[in-house]
GROMACS .gro file of C-alpha atoms in nm:
model
  417
    1MET     CA    1   7.229 -11.776  10.834
    2LYS     CA    2   6.893 -11.935  10.757
    3SER     CA    3   6.929 -12.215  10.504
    4ASN     CA    4   6.656 -12.067  10.284
    5ASP     CA    5   6.752 -11.701  10.313
    6LEU     CA    6   6.797 -11.559   9.963
    7LEU     CA    7   6.924 -11.225  10.090
    8ALA     CA    8   7.179 -11.382  10.326
    9THR     CA    9   7.316 -11.597  10.042
   10ALA     CA   10   7.340 -11.296   9.809
   11ILE     CA   11   7.517 -11.086  10.073
   12TYR     CA   12   7.756 -11.371  10.159
   13ASN     CA   13   7.859 -11.415   9.795
   14PHE     CA   14   7.906 -11.040   9.748
   15GLN     CA   15   8.106 -10.992  10.069
   16HIS     CA   16   8.349 -11.267   9.982
   17SER     CA   17   8.391 -11.132   9.630
   18ALA     CA   18   8.451 -10.781   9.766
   19LYS     CA   19   8.720 -10.921   9.994
   20ARG     CA   20   8.895 -11.106   9.709
   21LEU     CA   21   8.882 -10.792   9.493
   22CYS     CA   22   8.992 -10.562   9.777
   23LEU     CA   23   8.704 -10.323   9.709
   24SER     CA   24   8.732  -9.982   9.872
   25ALA     CA   25   8.487  -9.897  10.149
   26LYS     CA   26   8.323  -9.643   9.919
   27LEU     CA   27   8.254  -9.902   9.651
   28TYR     CA   28   8.148 -10.165   9.901
   29ASP     CA   29   7.896  -9.938  10.071
   30ASN     CA   30   7.756  -9.826   9.736
   31MET     CA   31   7.706 -10.180   9.608
   32ILE     CA   32   7.582 -10.377   9.907
   33SER     CA   33   7.264 -10.181   9.972
   34PRO     CA   34   6.971 -10.148   9.730
   35LYS     CA   35   6.915  -9.809   9.572
   36GLU     CA   36   6.543  -9.829   9.631
   37LYS     CA   37   6.308 -10.060   9.822
   38ILE     CA   38   5.934 -10.011   9.780
   39GLU     CA   39   5.652 -10.181   9.966
   40CYS     CA   40   5.305 -10.112   9.834
   41CYS     CA   41   4.968 -10.239   9.956
   42ILE     CA   42   4.709 -10.303   9.685
   43ASN     CA   43   4.341 -10.371   9.747
   44PRO     CA   44   4.183 -10.531   9.439
   45ILE     CA   45   3.817 -10.634   9.425
   46LEU     CA   46   3.806 -10.989   9.288
   47SER     CA   47   3.558 -11.128   9.036
   48ASP     CA   48   3.324 -11.257   9.307
   49GLY     CA   49   3.313 -10.919   9.482
   50ARG     CA   50   3.558 -11.012   9.757
   51HIS     CA   51   3.815 -10.755   9.863
   52LYS     CA   52   4.174 -10.883   9.892
   53LYS     CA   53   4.458 -10.696  10.060
   54ILE     CA   54   4.795 -10.785   9.904
   55THR     CA   55   5.146 -10.661   9.984
   56THR     CA   56   5.369 -10.600   9.682
   57TYR     CA   57   5.734 -10.503   9.645
   58VAL     CA   58   5.976 -10.352   9.397
   59VAL     CA   59   6.350 -10.337   9.464
   60ARG     CA   60   6.602 -10.159   9.245
   61HIS     CA   61   6.933 -10.282   9.375
   62ASN     CA   62   7.173 -10.110   9.138
   63ASP     CA   63   7.136  -9.915   8.813
   64THR     CA   64   7.499  -9.826   8.744
   65LEU     CA   65   7.501 -10.007   8.410
   66GLY     CA   66   7.140  -9.941   8.310
   67PRO     CA   67   6.778  -9.962   8.424
   68ALA     CA   68   6.698 -10.226   8.686
   69LYS     CA   69   6.594 -10.556   8.529
   70GLY     CA   70   6.422 -10.849   8.695
   71GLY     CA   71   6.109 -11.059   8.705
   72ILE     CA   72   5.789 -11.036   8.907
   73ARG     CA   73   5.767 -11.322   9.158
   74MET     CA   74   5.417 -11.414   9.272
   75ALA     CA   75   5.402 -11.639   9.578
   76GLU     CA   76   5.220 -11.627   9.908
   77SER     CA   77   5.545 -11.658  10.104
   78VAL     CA   78   5.746 -11.393   9.916
   79THR     CA   79   5.907 -11.127  10.138
   80LEU     CA   80   6.087 -10.797  10.089
   81ASP     CA   81   6.414 -10.966  10.188
   82ASP     CA   82   6.360 -11.231   9.917
   83ILE     CA   83   6.306 -10.961   9.654
   84ASN     CA   84   6.608 -10.768   9.781
   85GLY     CA   85   6.829 -11.078   9.751
   86LEU     CA   86   6.700 -11.161   9.404
   87ALA     CA   87   6.751 -10.801   9.289
   88MET     CA   88   7.110 -10.809   9.411
   89GLU     CA   89   7.169 -11.132   9.221
   90MET     CA   90   7.025 -10.970   8.907
   91THR     CA   91   7.282 -10.691   8.937
   92TRP     CA   92   7.561 -10.947   8.906
   93LYS     CA   93   7.379 -11.155   8.642
   94THR     CA   94   7.325 -10.865   8.402
   95ALA     CA   95   7.682 -10.743   8.452
   96LEU     CA   96   7.826 -11.090   8.393
   97ILE     CA   97   7.623 -11.170   8.082
   98GLY     CA   98   7.709 -10.826   7.940
   99VAL     CA   99   7.378 -10.644   7.893
  100PRO     CA  100   7.323 -10.275   7.980
  101PHE     CA  101   7.092 -10.336   8.275
  102GLY     CA  102   7.112 -10.318   8.650
  103GLY     CA  103   6.948 -10.544   8.903
  104GLY     CA  104   6.584 -10.532   9.009
  105LYS     CA  105   6.300 -10.756   9.118
  106ALA     CA  106   5.934 -10.734   9.211
  107GLY     CA  107   5.711 -10.945   9.432
  108ILE     CA  108   5.340 -11.003   9.484
  109ALA     CA  109   5.261 -11.179   9.813
  110CYS     CA  110   4.977 -11.394   9.683
  111ASP     CA  111   4.937 -11.759   9.586
  112PRO     CA  112   4.874 -11.773   9.209
  113ASN     CA  113   4.758 -12.135   9.227
  114GLY     CA  114   4.441 -12.035   9.411
  115LEU     CA  115   4.333 -11.779   9.153
  116ASN     CA  116   4.113 -11.807   8.848
  117ALA     CA  117   4.224 -11.630   8.529
  118ASP     CA  118   4.007 -11.322   8.589
  119ASP     CA  119   4.129 -11.274   8.945
  120LYS     CA  120   4.494 -11.307   8.849
  121GLU     CA  121   4.447 -11.043   8.579
  122ILE     CA  122   4.275 -10.814   8.829
  123ILE     CA  123   4.569 -10.850   9.069
  124ILE     CA  124   4.833 -10.794   8.798
  125ARG     CA  125   4.654 -10.478   8.683
  126SER     CA  126   4.616 -10.356   9.042
  127PHE     CA  127   4.989 -10.414   9.099
  128THR     CA  128   5.067 -10.222   8.779
  129ARG     CA  129   4.853  -9.922   8.871
  130GLY     CA  130   4.990  -9.914   9.225
  131LEU     CA  131   5.354  -9.922   9.117
  132MET     CA  132   5.333  -9.744   8.782
  133ARG     CA  133   5.571  -9.468   8.893
  134HIS     CA  134   5.842  -9.728   8.950
  135ILE     CA  135   5.817  -9.914   8.617
  136GLY     CA  136   5.964  -9.787   8.292
  137PRO     CA  137   6.230  -9.839   8.024
  138GLU     CA  138   6.480  -9.620   8.210
  139ILE     CA  139   6.376  -9.720   8.564
  140TYR     CA  140   6.272 -10.083   8.615
  141VAL     CA  141   6.186 -10.333   8.341
  142PRO     CA  142   5.999 -10.640   8.475
  143ALA     CA  143   5.952 -10.984   8.322
  144PRO     CA  144   5.792 -11.313   8.425
  145ASP     CA  145   5.930 -11.503   8.721
  146MET     CA  146   5.801 -11.776   8.950
  147GLY     CA  147   5.421 -11.755   8.957
  148THR     CA  148   5.386 -11.520   8.658
  149ASN     CA  149   5.390 -11.577   8.282
  150GLU     CA  150   5.379 -11.406   7.943
  151LYS     CA  151   5.003 -11.355   7.963
  152ASP     CA  152   5.051 -11.158   8.284
  153MET     CA  153   5.311 -10.943   8.109
  154GLY     CA  154   5.059 -10.875   7.833
  155HIS     CA  155   4.811 -10.749   8.095
  156LEU     CA  156   5.083 -10.536   8.252
  157LYS     CA  157   5.169 -10.377   7.920
  158ASP     CA  158   4.804 -10.316   7.837
  159CYS     CA  159   4.742 -10.153   8.175
  160LEU     CA  160   5.036  -9.918   8.123
  161SER     CA  161   4.941  -9.822   7.768
  162TYR     CA  162   4.572  -9.778   7.859
  163SER     CA  163   4.666  -9.549   8.149
  164SER     CA  164   4.866  -9.327   7.916
  165GLY     CA  165   4.592  -9.319   7.650
  166ALA     CA  166   4.813  -9.489   7.391
  167SER     CA  167   4.790  -9.813   7.196
  168ILE     CA  168   5.143  -9.914   7.300
  169THR     CA  169   5.390  -9.819   7.568
  170ARG     CA  170   5.650  -9.557   7.484
  171GLY     CA  171   5.950  -9.785   7.503
  172CYS     CA  172   5.994 -10.135   7.641
  173PHE     CA  173   5.831 -10.132   7.985
  174VAL     CA  174   5.819 -10.510   8.021
  175THR     CA  175   5.983 -10.815   7.862
  176GLY     CA  176   5.861 -11.171   7.835
  177LYS     CA  177   5.540 -11.057   7.663
  178PRO     CA  178   5.347 -11.266   7.410
  179VAL     CA  179   5.510 -11.236   7.068
  180ILE     CA  180   5.196 -11.084   6.920
  181LEU     CA  181   5.221 -10.796   7.171
  182GLY     CA  182   5.583 -10.713   7.095
  183GLY     CA  183   5.752 -11.004   7.266
  184ILE     CA  184   6.044 -11.184   7.106
  185ILE     CA  185   6.033 -11.533   6.964
  186GLY     CA  186   6.243 -11.773   7.171
  187ARG     CA  187   6.217 -11.579   7.499
  188ARG     CA  188   6.018 -11.845   7.686
  189GLU     CA  189   6.277 -12.110   7.607
  190ALA     CA  190   6.582 -11.888   7.655
  191THR     CA  191   6.658 -11.959   8.022
  192GLY     CA  192   6.626 -12.336   7.989
  193ASN     CA  193   6.821 -12.341   7.662
  194GLY     CA  194   7.095 -12.134   7.824
  195VAL     CA  195   7.116 -12.392   8.103
  196ALA     CA  196   7.163 -12.665   7.841
  197TYR     CA  197   7.428 -12.470   7.649
  198THR     CA  198   7.640 -12.403   7.959
  199THR     CA  199   7.597 -12.766   8.066
  200ALA     CA  200   7.729 -12.884   7.730
  201ALA     CA  201   8.028 -12.651   7.769
  202ALA     CA  202   8.094 -12.784   8.120
  203CYS     CA  203   8.085 -13.143   7.995
  204LYS     CA  204   8.366 -13.064   7.752
  205LYS     CA  205   8.579 -12.913   8.029
  206CYS     CA  206   8.512 -13.209   8.260
  207GLY     CA  207   8.574 -13.475   7.995
  208ILE     CA  208   8.215 -13.602   8.006
  209ASP     CA  209   8.049 -13.717   7.685
  210LEU     CA  210   7.709 -13.547   7.684
  211THR     CA  211   7.575 -13.823   7.460
  212GLY     CA  212   7.452 -14.081   7.706
  213ALA     CA  213   7.522 -13.865   8.012
  214LYS     CA  214   7.264 -13.921   8.286
  215VAL     CA  215   7.070 -13.613   8.395
  216ALA     CA  216   6.836 -13.546   8.690
  217VAL     CA  217   6.619 -13.232   8.679
  218GLN     CA  218   6.456 -13.083   8.988
  219GLY     CA  219   6.169 -12.861   8.878
  220PHE     CA  220   5.969 -12.910   8.559
  221GLY     CA  221   5.843 -12.559   8.508
  222ASN     CA  222   5.948 -12.325   8.231
  223VAL     CA  223   6.323 -12.359   8.300
  224GLY     CA  224   6.349 -12.724   8.397
  225SER     CA  225   6.124 -12.861   8.123
  226VAL     CA  226   6.304 -12.670   7.847
  227ALA     CA  227   6.649 -12.761   7.982
  228ALA     CA  228   6.547 -13.127   8.003
  229GLY     CA  229   6.413 -13.123   7.648
  230MET     CA  230   6.721 -12.953   7.503
  231LEU     CA  231   6.964 -13.181   7.689
  232ALA     CA  232   6.771 -13.483   7.561
  233LYS     CA  233   6.799 -13.347   7.206
  234MET     CA  234   7.173 -13.312   7.260
  235GLY     CA  235   7.190 -13.683   7.340
  236ALA     CA  236   7.174 -13.684   7.720
  237VAL     CA  237   6.956 -13.933   7.906
  238VAL     CA  238   6.717 -13.765   8.148
  239ILE     CA  239   6.663 -14.030   8.416
  240ALA     CA  240   6.461 -13.833   8.673
  241VAL     CA  241   6.236 -13.528   8.692
  242SER     CA  242   6.048 -13.376   8.986
  243ASP     CA  243   5.808 -13.089   9.052
  244ILE     CA  244   5.574 -12.986   9.334
  245THR     CA  245   5.344 -13.282   9.261
  246GLY     CA  246   5.605 -13.557   9.281
  247ALA     CA  247   5.893 -13.721   9.097
  248VAL     CA  248   5.940 -13.986   8.828
  249TYR     CA  249   6.241 -14.202   8.746
  250ASP     CA  250   6.360 -14.435   8.472
  251SER     CA  251   6.722 -14.548   8.462
  252GLN     CA  252   6.695 -14.594   8.084
  253GLY     CA  253   6.568 -14.242   8.026
  254LEU     CA  254   6.231 -14.068   8.041
  255ASP     CA  255   6.042 -13.964   7.729
  256ILE     CA  256   6.053 -13.589   7.788
  257ASP     CA  257   5.802 -13.500   7.517
  258ARG     CA  258   5.547 -13.742   7.663
  259LEU     CA  259   5.623 -13.623   8.015
  260TYR     CA  260   5.573 -13.260   7.911
  261ALA     CA  261   5.236 -13.345   7.754
  262HIS     CA  262   5.133 -13.537   8.066
  263ALA     CA  263   5.238 -13.254   8.300
  264ALA     CA  264   5.047 -12.999   8.091
  265ALA     CA  265   4.731 -13.208   8.106
  266ALA     CA  266   4.757 -13.333   8.465
  267GLY     CA  267   4.910 -13.025   8.627
  268GLY     CA  268   5.237 -13.199   8.715
  269VAL     CA  269   5.456 -13.503   8.665
  270LYS     CA  270   5.271 -13.714   8.922
  271GLY     CA  271   5.092 -14.009   8.763
  272PHE     CA  272   5.321 -14.037   8.459
  273ASP     CA  273   5.289 -14.402   8.360
  274ARG     CA  274   5.622 -14.438   8.179
  275GLY     CA  275   5.842 -14.411   8.484
  276SER     CA  276   5.854 -14.527   8.843
  277VAL     CA  277   5.761 -14.313   9.143
  278LEU     CA  278   6.052 -14.147   9.322
  279ALA     CA  279   6.056 -13.950   9.647
  280PRO     CA  280   6.132 -13.590   9.540
  281ALA     CA  281   6.408 -13.551   9.799
  282GLU     CA  282   6.589 -13.854   9.655
  283LEU     CA  283   6.632 -13.689   9.314
  284LEU     CA  284   6.913 -13.462   9.435
  285GLU     CA  285   7.108 -13.762   9.559
  286LEU     CA  286   7.072 -13.992   9.257
  287PRO     CA  287   7.388 -14.128   9.091
  288CYS     CA  288   7.407 -13.916   8.775
  289ASP     CA  289   7.647 -13.710   8.567
  290ILE     CA  290   7.447 -13.387   8.567
  291LEU     CA  291   7.206 -13.242   8.824
  292VAL     CA  292   6.988 -12.946   8.725
  293PRO     CA  293   6.827 -12.779   9.028
  294ALA     CA  294   6.560 -12.566   8.859
  295ALA     CA  295   6.304 -12.527   9.137
  296ALA     CA  296   6.338 -12.309   9.447
  297GLN     CA  297   6.627 -12.161   9.644
  298SER     CA  298   6.847 -12.346   9.895
  299GLN     CA  299   6.755 -12.696   9.774
  300ILE     CA  300   7.116 -12.810   9.801
  301ASN     CA  301   7.224 -12.731  10.154
  302GLU     CA  302   7.451 -12.852  10.431
  303SER     CA  303   7.211 -13.134  10.518
  304ASN     CA  304   7.223 -13.306  10.177
  305ALA     CA  305   7.525 -13.173   9.985
  306GLY     CA  306   7.745 -13.455  10.113
  307ARG     CA  307   7.515 -13.709   9.947
  308VAL     CA  308   7.500 -13.535   9.607
  309LYS     CA  309   7.665 -13.767   9.354
  310ALA     CA  310   7.643 -13.556   9.035
  311LYS     CA  311   7.967 -13.452   8.870
  312ILE     CA  312   7.817 -13.130   8.729
  313ILE     CA  313   7.551 -12.911   8.890
  314ALA     CA  314   7.383 -12.666   8.651
  315GLU     CA  315   7.193 -12.408   8.855
  316GLY     CA  316   6.873 -12.340   8.664
  317ALA     CA  317   6.708 -12.185   8.973
  318ASN     CA  318   6.820 -11.873   9.156
  319ALA     CA  319   7.038 -11.950   9.461
  320PRO     CA  320   6.960 -12.325   9.473
  321THR     CA  321   7.285 -12.390   9.662
  322THR     CA  322   7.366 -12.245  10.004
  323PRO     CA  323   7.719 -12.119  10.083
  324GLN     CA  324   7.768 -12.406  10.329
  325ALA     CA  325   7.676 -12.657  10.058
  326ASP     CA  326   7.913 -12.483   9.817
  327GLU     CA  327   8.203 -12.563  10.046
  328ILE     CA  328   8.101 -12.928  10.069
  329LEU     CA  329   8.059 -12.960   9.691
  330GLY     CA  330   8.394 -12.792   9.637
  331SER     CA  331   8.567 -13.043   9.864
  332LYS     CA  332   8.418 -13.320   9.647
  333HIS     CA  333   8.541 -13.150   9.327
  334CYS     CA  334   8.188 -13.112   9.194
  335PHE     CA  335   8.175 -12.871   8.899
  336VAL     CA  336   7.905 -12.610   8.976
  337ILE     CA  337   7.783 -12.377   8.700
  338PRO     CA  338   7.666 -12.079   8.910
  339ASP     CA  339   7.317 -11.940   8.869
  340ILE     CA  340   7.426 -11.594   8.756
  341LEU     CA  341   7.589 -11.762   8.456
  342CYS     CA  342   7.385 -12.078   8.406
  343ASN     CA  343   7.037 -11.923   8.397
  344ALA     CA  344   7.132 -11.588   8.243
  345GLY     CA  345   6.996 -11.682   7.900
  346GLY     CA  346   6.658 -11.539   7.994
  347VAL     CA  347   6.785 -11.191   8.075
  348PHE     CA  348   7.004 -11.190   7.764
  349VAL     CA  349   6.706 -11.258   7.536
  350SER     CA  350   6.504 -11.008   7.741
  351TYR     CA  351   6.768 -10.755   7.635
  352LEU     CA  352   6.712 -10.856   7.272
  353GLU     CA  353   6.338 -10.803   7.326
  354TYR     CA  354   6.411 -10.464   7.486
  355THR     CA  355   6.617 -10.350   7.186
  356GLN     CA  356   6.371 -10.499   6.938
  357GLU     CA  357   6.076 -10.309   7.086
  358THR     CA  358   6.274  -9.988   7.129
  359GLN     CA  359   6.378  -9.994   6.763
  360ARG     CA  360   6.044 -10.134   6.636
  361GLU     CA  361   6.240 -10.419   6.481
  362GLN     CA  362   6.168 -10.792   6.445
  363MET     CA  363   6.428 -11.061   6.500
  364THR     CA  364   6.405 -11.412   6.359
  365LEU     CA  365   6.427 -11.722   6.577
  366ASP     CA  366   6.753 -11.817   6.406
  367GLU     CA  367   6.906 -11.482   6.499
  368VAL     CA  368   6.789 -11.505   6.860
  369GLN     CA  369   6.920 -11.860   6.899
  370ARG     CA  370   7.253 -11.780   6.734
  371ARG     CA  371   7.311 -11.479   6.956
  372LEU     CA  372   7.207 -11.671   7.268
  373ILE     CA  373   7.441 -11.961   7.197
  374ASP     CA  374   7.731 -11.727   7.118
  375ARG     CA  375   7.678 -11.522   7.435
  376MET     CA  376   7.637 -11.819   7.671
  377GLN     CA  377   7.940 -12.000   7.531
  378SER     CA  378   8.166 -11.694   7.532
  379LYS     CA  379   8.070 -11.596   7.887
  380PHE     CA  380   8.113 -11.953   8.009
  381GLU     CA  381   8.464 -11.960   7.859
  382HIS     CA  382   8.547 -11.623   8.018
  383VAL     CA  383   8.438 -11.740   8.363
  384TYR     CA  384   8.611 -12.077   8.323
  385GLN     CA  385   8.945 -11.926   8.222
  386TYR     CA  386   8.926 -11.671   8.503
  387ALA     CA  387   8.857 -11.951   8.752
  388GLN     CA  388   9.150 -12.155   8.619
  389ASN     CA  389   9.391 -11.862   8.627
  390LYS     CA  390   9.294 -11.756   8.980
  391LYS     CA  391   9.249 -12.113   9.107
  392ILE     CA  392   8.903 -12.038   9.241
  393SER     CA  393   8.558 -12.188   9.187
  394MET     CA  394   8.328 -12.103   8.899
  395ARG     CA  395   8.093 -11.919   9.137
  396GLN     CA  396   8.377 -11.713   9.280
  397ALA     CA  397   8.502 -11.634   8.931
  398ALA     CA  398   8.157 -11.532   8.805
  399MET     CA  399   8.097 -11.312   9.109
  400ASP     CA  400   8.439 -11.145   9.084
  401ILE     CA  401   8.395 -11.064   8.716
  402ALA     CA  402   8.046 -10.925   8.774
  403VAL     CA  403   8.128 -10.725   9.087
  404GLN     CA  404   8.438 -10.576   8.925
  405THR     CA  405   8.230 -10.478   8.619
  406VAL     CA  406   7.979 -10.290   8.833
  407ALA     CA  407   8.259 -10.133   9.038
  408ASP     CA  408   8.428 -10.010   8.720
  409GLY     CA  409   8.099  -9.860   8.607
  410LEU     CA  410   8.062  -9.678   8.937
  411VAL     CA  411   8.410  -9.532   8.910
  412TYR     CA  412   8.351  -9.409   8.557
  413ARG     CA  413   8.014  -9.256   8.647
  414GLY     CA  414   8.156  -9.085   8.954
  415PHE     CA  415   8.015  -9.058   9.304
  416HIS     CA  416   7.885  -8.701   9.313
  417PRO     CA  417   7.514  -8.629   9.254
   0.00000   0.00000   0.00000
């Protein structure tokens, strides 16, 4: 298995869960393969008149429990296999966190960093027109992911409503929109806050006082920056942060608010003058209580897992730990909060946005935060108790609960067309 293969990691985790659960061949075959894989070539004309050919993807892995749900990833290197693996993970994430969605994902094989605002909007609208038949409240509901943001979701919604000759979409076609366009307050922070809430719960189980606990955060984008800020508010000491530009370190704790302002102005953490320079690869191996990998997949692998010193790993990214690394971390008794639990706060609040728009309702920030905290804490406790009772890891417990939930849904729906 390639160390950075999202699909291989997703299949590995499912296969081992299926074996533990003794799934029938009928259930196994139904759940391992995606229901629909779409590859679409779009040909937008950019603002300078250049023509650009871009490959895009949509995968609906499973819709047993509801319409496929998952973000749009925009990156030059994204592949159909990546989107397939991420869609499979979303199937388990939505089932575990308890929202009536299935698993989906979309991809745009283009580097967003090389685009001006007009060109990115042109590409998002071209993607929307090209894949309009595959997006909808009962089919596939996208959201922001790596390389996309709430502004892009606003353009997507506008393209859909304009194409139907209406001022708004008929139902919630996309989540993660700007609040003024029907988005929900607190959605942008939901994933990072959920990471912090599950981390706090893990500290209690591991006998670690979160006040004064040392934290290292890999990735200072939407998830990592919010998780770092919330953990700091809870009393933790964030000693190191990295992103694609570099890494900064201060054993006494970084000023996260100042770092966030610097990163927003400078385009990254590099050059922050209130911390020392750190090699990004060293961050994962720092002596600390809590490590938050919130960047890309497969960052903790067989080559570095043995040198990871954190007591708790809170997976803010999707599939940041390879199966080989999982075994190494397990032998060291490292407490790993699996991605399908740890970063599920985003999809939970996306569900709140989905219901809010469907019912033409408005939720307050207090209500959103209360429901998010309650859901993350209750699901963490469920997974933890299952893991303790079965004497298995948190990842194995989360996968088994999620896979069994989808399997039960399949049985109740029946297998005949």
